[in-house]
PDB file of N, CA and C in Angstrom:
ATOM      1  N   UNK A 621     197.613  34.632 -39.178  1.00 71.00           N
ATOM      2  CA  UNK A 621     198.799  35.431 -39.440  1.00 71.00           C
ATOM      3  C   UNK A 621     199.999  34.764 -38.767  1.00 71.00           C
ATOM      4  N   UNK A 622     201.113  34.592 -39.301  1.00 84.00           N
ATOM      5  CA  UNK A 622     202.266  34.145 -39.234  1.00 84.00           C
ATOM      6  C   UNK A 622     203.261  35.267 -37.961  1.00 84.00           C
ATOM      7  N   UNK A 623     204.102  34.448 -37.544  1.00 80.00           N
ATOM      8  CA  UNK A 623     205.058  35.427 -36.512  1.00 80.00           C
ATOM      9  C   UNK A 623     206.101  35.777 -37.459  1.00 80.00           C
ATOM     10  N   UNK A 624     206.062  35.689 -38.871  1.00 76.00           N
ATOM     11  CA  UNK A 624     206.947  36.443 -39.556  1.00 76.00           C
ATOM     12  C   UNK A 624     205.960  38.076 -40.095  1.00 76.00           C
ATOM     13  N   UNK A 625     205.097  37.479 -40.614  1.00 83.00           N
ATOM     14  CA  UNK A 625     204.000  38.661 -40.639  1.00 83.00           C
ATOM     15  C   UNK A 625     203.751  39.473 -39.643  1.00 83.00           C
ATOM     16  N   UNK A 626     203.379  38.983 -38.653  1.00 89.00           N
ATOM     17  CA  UNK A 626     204.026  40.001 -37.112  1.00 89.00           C
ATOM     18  C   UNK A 626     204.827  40.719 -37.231  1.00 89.00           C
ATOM     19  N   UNK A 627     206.012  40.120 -37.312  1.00 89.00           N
ATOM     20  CA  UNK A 627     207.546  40.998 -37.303  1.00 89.00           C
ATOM     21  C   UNK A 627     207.717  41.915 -38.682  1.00 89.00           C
ATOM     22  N   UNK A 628     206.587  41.937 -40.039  1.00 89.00           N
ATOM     23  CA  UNK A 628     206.723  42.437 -40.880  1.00 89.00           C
ATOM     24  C   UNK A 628     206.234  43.966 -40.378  1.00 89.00           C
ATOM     25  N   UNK A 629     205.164  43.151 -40.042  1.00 92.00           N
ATOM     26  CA  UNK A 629     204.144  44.757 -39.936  1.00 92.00           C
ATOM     27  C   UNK A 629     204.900  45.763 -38.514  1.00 92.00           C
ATOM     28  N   UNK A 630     205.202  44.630 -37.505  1.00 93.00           N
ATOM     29  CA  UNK A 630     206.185  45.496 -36.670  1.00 93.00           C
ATOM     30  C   UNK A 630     207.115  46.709 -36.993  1.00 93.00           C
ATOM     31  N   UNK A 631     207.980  45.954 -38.342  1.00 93.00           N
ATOM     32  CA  UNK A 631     208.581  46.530 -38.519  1.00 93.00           C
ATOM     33  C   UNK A 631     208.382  47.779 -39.856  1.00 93.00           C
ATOM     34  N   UNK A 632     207.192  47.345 -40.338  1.00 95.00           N
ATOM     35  CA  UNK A 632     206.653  48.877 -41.244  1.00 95.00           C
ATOM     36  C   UNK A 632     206.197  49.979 -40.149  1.00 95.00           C
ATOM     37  N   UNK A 633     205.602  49.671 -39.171  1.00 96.00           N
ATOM     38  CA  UNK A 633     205.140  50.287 -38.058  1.00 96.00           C
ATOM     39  C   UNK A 633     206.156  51.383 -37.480  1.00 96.00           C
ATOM     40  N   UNK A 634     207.498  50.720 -37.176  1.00 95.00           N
ATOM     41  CA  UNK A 634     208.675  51.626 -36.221  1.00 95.00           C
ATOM     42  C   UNK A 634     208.974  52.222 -37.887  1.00 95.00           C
ATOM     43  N   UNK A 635     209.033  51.715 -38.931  1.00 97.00           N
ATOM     44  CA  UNK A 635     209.520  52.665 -40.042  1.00 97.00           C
ATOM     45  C   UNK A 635     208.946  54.231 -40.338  1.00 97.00           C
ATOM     46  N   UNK A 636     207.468  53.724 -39.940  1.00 97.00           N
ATOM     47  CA  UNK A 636     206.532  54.385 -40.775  1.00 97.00           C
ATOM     48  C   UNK A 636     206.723  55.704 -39.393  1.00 97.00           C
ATOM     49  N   UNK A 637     206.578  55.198 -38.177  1.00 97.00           N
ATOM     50  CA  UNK A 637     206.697  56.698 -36.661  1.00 97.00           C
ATOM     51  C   UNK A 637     208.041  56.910 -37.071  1.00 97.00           C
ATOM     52  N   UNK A 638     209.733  56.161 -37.276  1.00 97.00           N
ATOM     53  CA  UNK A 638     210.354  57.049 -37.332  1.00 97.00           C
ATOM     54  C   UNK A 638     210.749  58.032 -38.638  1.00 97.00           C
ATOM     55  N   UNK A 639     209.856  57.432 -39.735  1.00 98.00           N
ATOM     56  CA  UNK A 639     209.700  58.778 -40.378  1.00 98.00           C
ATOM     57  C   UNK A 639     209.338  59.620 -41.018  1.00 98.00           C
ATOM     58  N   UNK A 640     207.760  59.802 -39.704  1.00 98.00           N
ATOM     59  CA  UNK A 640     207.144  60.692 -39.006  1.00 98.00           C
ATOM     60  C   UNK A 640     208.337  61.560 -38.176  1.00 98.00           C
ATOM     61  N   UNK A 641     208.456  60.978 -37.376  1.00 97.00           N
ATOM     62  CA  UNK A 641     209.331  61.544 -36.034  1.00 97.00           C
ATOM     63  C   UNK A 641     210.554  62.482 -36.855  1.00 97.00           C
ATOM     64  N   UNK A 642     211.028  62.336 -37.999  1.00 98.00           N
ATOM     65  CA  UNK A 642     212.039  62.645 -38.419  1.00 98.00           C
ATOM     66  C   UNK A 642     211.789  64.005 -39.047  1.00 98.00           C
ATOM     67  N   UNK A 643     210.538  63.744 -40.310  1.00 98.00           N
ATOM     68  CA  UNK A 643     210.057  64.755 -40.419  1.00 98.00           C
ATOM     69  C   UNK A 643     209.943  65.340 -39.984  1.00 98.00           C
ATOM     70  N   UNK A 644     208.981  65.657 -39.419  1.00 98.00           N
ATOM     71  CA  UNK A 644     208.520  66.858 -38.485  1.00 98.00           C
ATOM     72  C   UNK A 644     209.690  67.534 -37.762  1.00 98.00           C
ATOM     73  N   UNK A 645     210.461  66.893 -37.094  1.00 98.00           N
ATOM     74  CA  UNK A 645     211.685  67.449 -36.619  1.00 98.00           C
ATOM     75  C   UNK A 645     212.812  68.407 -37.306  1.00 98.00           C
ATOM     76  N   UNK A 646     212.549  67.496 -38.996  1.00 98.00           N
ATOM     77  CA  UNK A 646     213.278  68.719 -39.727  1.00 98.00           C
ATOM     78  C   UNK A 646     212.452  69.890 -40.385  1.00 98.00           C
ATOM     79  N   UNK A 647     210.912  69.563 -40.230  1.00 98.00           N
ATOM     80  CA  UNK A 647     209.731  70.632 -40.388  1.00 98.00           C
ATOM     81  C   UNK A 647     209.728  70.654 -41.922  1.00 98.00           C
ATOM     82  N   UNK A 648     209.982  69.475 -41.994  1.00 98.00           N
ATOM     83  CA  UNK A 648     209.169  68.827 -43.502  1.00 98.00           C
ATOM     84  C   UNK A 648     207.853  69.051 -43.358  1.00 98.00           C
ATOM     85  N   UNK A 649     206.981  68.754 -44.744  1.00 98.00           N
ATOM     86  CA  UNK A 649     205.753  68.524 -44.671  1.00 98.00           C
ATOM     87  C   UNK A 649     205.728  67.266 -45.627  1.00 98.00           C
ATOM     88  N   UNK A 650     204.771  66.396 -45.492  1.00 98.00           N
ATOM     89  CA  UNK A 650     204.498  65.173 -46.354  1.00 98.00           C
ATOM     90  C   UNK A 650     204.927  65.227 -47.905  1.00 98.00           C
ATOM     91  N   UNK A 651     204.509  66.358 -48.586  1.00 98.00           N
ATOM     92  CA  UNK A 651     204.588  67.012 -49.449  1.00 98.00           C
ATOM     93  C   UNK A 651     206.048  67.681 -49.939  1.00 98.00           C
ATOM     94  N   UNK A 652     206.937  67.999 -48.887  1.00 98.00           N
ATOM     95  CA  UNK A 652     208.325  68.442 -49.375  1.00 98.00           C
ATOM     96  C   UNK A 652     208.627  67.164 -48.962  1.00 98.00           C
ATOM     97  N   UNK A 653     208.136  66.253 -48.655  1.00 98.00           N
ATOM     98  CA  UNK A 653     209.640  64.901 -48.245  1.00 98.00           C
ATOM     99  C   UNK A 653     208.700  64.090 -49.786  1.00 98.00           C
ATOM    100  N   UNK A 654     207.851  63.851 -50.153  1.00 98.00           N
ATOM    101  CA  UNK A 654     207.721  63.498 -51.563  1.00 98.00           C
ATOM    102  C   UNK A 654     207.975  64.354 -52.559  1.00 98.00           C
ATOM    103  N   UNK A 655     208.383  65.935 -52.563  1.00 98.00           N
ATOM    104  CA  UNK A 655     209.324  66.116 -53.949  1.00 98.00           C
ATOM    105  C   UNK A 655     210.224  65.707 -53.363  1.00 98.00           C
ATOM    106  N   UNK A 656     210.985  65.291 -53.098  1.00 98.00           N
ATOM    107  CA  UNK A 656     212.526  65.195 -52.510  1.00 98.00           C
ATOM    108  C   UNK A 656     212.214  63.506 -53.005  1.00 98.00           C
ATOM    109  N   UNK A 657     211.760  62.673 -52.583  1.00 98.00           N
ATOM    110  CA  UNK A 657     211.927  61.726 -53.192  1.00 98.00           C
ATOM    111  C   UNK A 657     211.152  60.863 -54.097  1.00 98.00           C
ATOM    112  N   UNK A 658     210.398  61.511 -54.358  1.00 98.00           N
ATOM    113  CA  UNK A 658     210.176  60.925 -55.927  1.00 98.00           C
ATOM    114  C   UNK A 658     208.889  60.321 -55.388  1.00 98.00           C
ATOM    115  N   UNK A 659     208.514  59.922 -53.999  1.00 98.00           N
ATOM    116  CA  UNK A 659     207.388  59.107 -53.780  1.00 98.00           C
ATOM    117  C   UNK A 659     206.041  59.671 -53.334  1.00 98.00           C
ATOM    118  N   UNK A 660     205.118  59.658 -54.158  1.00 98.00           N
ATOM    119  CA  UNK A 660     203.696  60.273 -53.689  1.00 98.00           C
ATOM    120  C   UNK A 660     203.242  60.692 -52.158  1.00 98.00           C
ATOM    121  N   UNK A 661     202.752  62.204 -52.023  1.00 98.00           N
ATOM    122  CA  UNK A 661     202.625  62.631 -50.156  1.00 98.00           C
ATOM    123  C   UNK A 661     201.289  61.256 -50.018  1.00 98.00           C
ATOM    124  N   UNK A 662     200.476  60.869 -50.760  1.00 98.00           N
ATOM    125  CA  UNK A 662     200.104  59.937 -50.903  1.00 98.00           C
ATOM    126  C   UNK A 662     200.364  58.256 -49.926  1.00 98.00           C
ATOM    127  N   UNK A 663     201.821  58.090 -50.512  1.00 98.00           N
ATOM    128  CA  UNK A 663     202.208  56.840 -50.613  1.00 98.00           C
ATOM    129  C   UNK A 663     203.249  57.345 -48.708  1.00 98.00           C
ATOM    130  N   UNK A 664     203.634  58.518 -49.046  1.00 98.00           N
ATOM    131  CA  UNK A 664     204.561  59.176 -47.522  1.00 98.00           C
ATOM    132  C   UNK A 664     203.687  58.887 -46.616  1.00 98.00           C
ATOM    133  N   UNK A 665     202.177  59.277 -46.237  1.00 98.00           N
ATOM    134  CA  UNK A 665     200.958  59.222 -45.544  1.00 98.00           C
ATOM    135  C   UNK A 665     200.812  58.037 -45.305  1.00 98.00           C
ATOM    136  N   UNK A 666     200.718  56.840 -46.064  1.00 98.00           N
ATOM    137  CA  UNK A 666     200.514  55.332 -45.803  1.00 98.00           C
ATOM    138  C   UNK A 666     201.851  54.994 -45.476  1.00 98.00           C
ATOM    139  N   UNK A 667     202.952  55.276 -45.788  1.00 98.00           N
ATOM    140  CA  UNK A 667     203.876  54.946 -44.823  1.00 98.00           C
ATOM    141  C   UNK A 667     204.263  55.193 -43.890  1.00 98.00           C
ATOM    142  N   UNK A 668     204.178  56.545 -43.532  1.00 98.00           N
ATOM    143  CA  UNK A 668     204.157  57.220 -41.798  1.00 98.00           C
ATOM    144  C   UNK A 668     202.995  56.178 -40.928  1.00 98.00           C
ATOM    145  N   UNK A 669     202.126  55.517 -41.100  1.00 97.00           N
ATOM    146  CA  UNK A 669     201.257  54.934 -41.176  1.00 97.00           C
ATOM    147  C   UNK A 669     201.292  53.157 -40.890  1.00 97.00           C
ATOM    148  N   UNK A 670     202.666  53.163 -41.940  1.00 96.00           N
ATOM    149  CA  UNK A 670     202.689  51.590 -41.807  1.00 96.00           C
ATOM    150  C   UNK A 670     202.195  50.644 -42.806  1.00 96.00           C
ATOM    151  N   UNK A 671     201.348  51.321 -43.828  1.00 96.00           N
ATOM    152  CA  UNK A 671     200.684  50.408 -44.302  1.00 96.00           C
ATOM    153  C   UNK A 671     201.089  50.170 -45.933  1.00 96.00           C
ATOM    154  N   UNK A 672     202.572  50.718 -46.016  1.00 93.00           N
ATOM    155  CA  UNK A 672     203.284  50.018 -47.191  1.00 93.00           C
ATOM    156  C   UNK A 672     204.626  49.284 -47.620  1.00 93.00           C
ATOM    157  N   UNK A 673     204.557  48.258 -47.763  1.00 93.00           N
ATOM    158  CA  UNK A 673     205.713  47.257 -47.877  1.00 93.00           C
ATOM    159  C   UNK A 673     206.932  48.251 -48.788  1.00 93.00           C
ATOM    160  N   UNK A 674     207.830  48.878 -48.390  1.00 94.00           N
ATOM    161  CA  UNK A 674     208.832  49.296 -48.925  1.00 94.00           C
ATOM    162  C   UNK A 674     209.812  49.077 -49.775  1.00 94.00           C
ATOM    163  N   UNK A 675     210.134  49.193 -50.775  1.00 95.00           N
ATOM    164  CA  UNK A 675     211.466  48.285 -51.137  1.00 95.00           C
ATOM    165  C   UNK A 675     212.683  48.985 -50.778  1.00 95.00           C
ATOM    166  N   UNK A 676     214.256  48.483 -50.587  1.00 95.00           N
ATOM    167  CA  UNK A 676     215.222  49.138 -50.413  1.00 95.00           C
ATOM    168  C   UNK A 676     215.495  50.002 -51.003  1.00 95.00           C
ATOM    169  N   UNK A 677     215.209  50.583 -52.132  1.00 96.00           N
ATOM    170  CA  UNK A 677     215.190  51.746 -53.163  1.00 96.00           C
ATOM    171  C   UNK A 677     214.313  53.176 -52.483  1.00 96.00           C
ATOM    172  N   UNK A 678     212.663  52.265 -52.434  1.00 96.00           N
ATOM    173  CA  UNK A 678     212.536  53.594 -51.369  1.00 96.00           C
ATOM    174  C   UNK A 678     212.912  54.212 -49.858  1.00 96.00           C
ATOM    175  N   UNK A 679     213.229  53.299 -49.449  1.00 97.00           N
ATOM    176  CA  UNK A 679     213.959  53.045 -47.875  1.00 97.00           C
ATOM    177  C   UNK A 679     215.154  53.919 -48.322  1.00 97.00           C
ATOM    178  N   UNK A 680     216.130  53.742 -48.850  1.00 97.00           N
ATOM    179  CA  UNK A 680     217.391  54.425 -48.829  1.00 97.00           C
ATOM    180  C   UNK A 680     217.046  56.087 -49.554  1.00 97.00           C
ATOM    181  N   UNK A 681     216.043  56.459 -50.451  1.00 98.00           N
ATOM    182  CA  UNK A 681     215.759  57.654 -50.993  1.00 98.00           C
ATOM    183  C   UNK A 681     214.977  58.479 -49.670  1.00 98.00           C
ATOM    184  N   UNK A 682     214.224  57.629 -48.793  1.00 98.00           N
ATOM    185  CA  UNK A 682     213.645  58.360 -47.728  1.00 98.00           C
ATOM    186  C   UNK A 682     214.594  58.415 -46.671  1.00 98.00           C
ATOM    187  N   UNK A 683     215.266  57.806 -46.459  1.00 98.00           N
ATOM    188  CA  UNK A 683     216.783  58.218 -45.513  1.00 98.00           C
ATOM    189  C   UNK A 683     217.407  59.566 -46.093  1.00 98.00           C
ATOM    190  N   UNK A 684     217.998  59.240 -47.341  1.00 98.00           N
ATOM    191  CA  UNK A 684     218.471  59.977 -47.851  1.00 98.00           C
ATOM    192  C   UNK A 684     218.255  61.810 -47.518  1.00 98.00           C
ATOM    193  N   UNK A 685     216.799  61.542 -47.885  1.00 98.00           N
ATOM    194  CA  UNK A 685     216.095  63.013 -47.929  1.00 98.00           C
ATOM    195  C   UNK A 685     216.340  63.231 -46.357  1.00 98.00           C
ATOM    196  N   UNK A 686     216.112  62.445 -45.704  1.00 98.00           N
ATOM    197  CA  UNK A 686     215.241  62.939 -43.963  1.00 98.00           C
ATOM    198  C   UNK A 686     216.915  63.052 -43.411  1.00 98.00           C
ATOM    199  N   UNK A 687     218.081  62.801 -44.044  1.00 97.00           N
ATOM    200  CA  UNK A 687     219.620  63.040 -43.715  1.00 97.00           C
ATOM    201  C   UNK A 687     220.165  61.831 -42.690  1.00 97.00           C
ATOM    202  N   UNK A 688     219.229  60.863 -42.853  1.00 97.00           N
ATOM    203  CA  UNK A 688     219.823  59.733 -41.960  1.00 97.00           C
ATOM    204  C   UNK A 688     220.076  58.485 -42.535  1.00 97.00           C
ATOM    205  N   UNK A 689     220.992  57.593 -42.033  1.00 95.00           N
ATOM    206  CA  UNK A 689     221.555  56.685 -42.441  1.00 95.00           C
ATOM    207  C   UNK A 689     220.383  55.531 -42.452  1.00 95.00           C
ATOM    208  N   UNK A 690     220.322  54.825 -43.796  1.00 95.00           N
ATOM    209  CA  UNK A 690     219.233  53.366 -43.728  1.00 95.00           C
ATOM    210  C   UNK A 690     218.876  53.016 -42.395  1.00 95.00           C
ATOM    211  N   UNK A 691     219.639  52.507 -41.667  1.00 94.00           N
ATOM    212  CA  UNK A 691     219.563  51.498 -40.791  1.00 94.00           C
ATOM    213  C   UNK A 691     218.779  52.313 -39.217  1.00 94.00           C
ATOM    214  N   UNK A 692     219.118  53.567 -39.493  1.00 93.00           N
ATOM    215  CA  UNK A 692     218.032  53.791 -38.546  1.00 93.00           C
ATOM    216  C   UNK A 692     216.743  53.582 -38.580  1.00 93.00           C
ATOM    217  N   UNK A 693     215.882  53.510 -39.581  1.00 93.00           N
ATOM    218  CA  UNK A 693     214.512  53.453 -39.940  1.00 93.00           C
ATOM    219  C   UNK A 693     213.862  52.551 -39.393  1.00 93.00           C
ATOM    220  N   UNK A 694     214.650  51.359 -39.227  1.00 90.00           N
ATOM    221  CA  UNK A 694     214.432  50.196 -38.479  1.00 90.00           C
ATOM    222  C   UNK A 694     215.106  50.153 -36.939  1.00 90.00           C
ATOM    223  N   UNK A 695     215.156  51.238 -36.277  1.00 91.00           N
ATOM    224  CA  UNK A 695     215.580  51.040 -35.110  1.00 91.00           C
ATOM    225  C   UNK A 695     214.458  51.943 -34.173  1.00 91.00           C
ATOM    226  N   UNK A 696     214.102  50.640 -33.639  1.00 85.00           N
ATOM    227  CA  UNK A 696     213.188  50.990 -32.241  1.00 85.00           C
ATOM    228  C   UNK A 696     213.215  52.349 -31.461  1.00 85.00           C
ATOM    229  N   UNK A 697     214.767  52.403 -31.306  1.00 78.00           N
ATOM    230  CA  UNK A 697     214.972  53.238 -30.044  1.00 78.00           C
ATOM    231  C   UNK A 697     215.271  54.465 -30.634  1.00 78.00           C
ATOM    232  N   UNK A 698     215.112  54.876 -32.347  1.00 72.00           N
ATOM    233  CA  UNK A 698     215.492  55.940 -32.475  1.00 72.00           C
ATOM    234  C   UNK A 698     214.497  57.628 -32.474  1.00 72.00           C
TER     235      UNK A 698
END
């Protein structure tokens, strides 16, 4: 595995807890944050998770819903 692959999965990883972390906070369930955006509680579950390569389309529809700006998703400290 590559140190770009590292930094991939790193970064599905902080995506996938912060939003977990987000959810729950607004007392979503997996299930109301996939009607809201279109993406399977399914596909929400493997991404809280980490274990799906995102594209910017779903990245900005799951901001969207959870009321936060893109660029947090990818921030460590949020």
């Amino acid at each position: 595995m590559t140190q770009n692959d590292h930094a991939a999965e790193d970064a599905l990883h902080c995506i996938g807890i912060n939003v977990r972390n987000r959810r729950k906070n607004l007392g979503l369930t997996q299930v109301e944050l996939a009607e809201m955006t279109g993406i399977g509680q399914r596909n929400i579950s493997m991404i809280e998770r980490g274990n799906v390569n995102l594209t910017i389309k779903q990245m900005q529809r799951i901001a969207s819903a959870l009321k936060i700006d893109l660029k947090l998703l990818l921030d460590s400290t949020f």
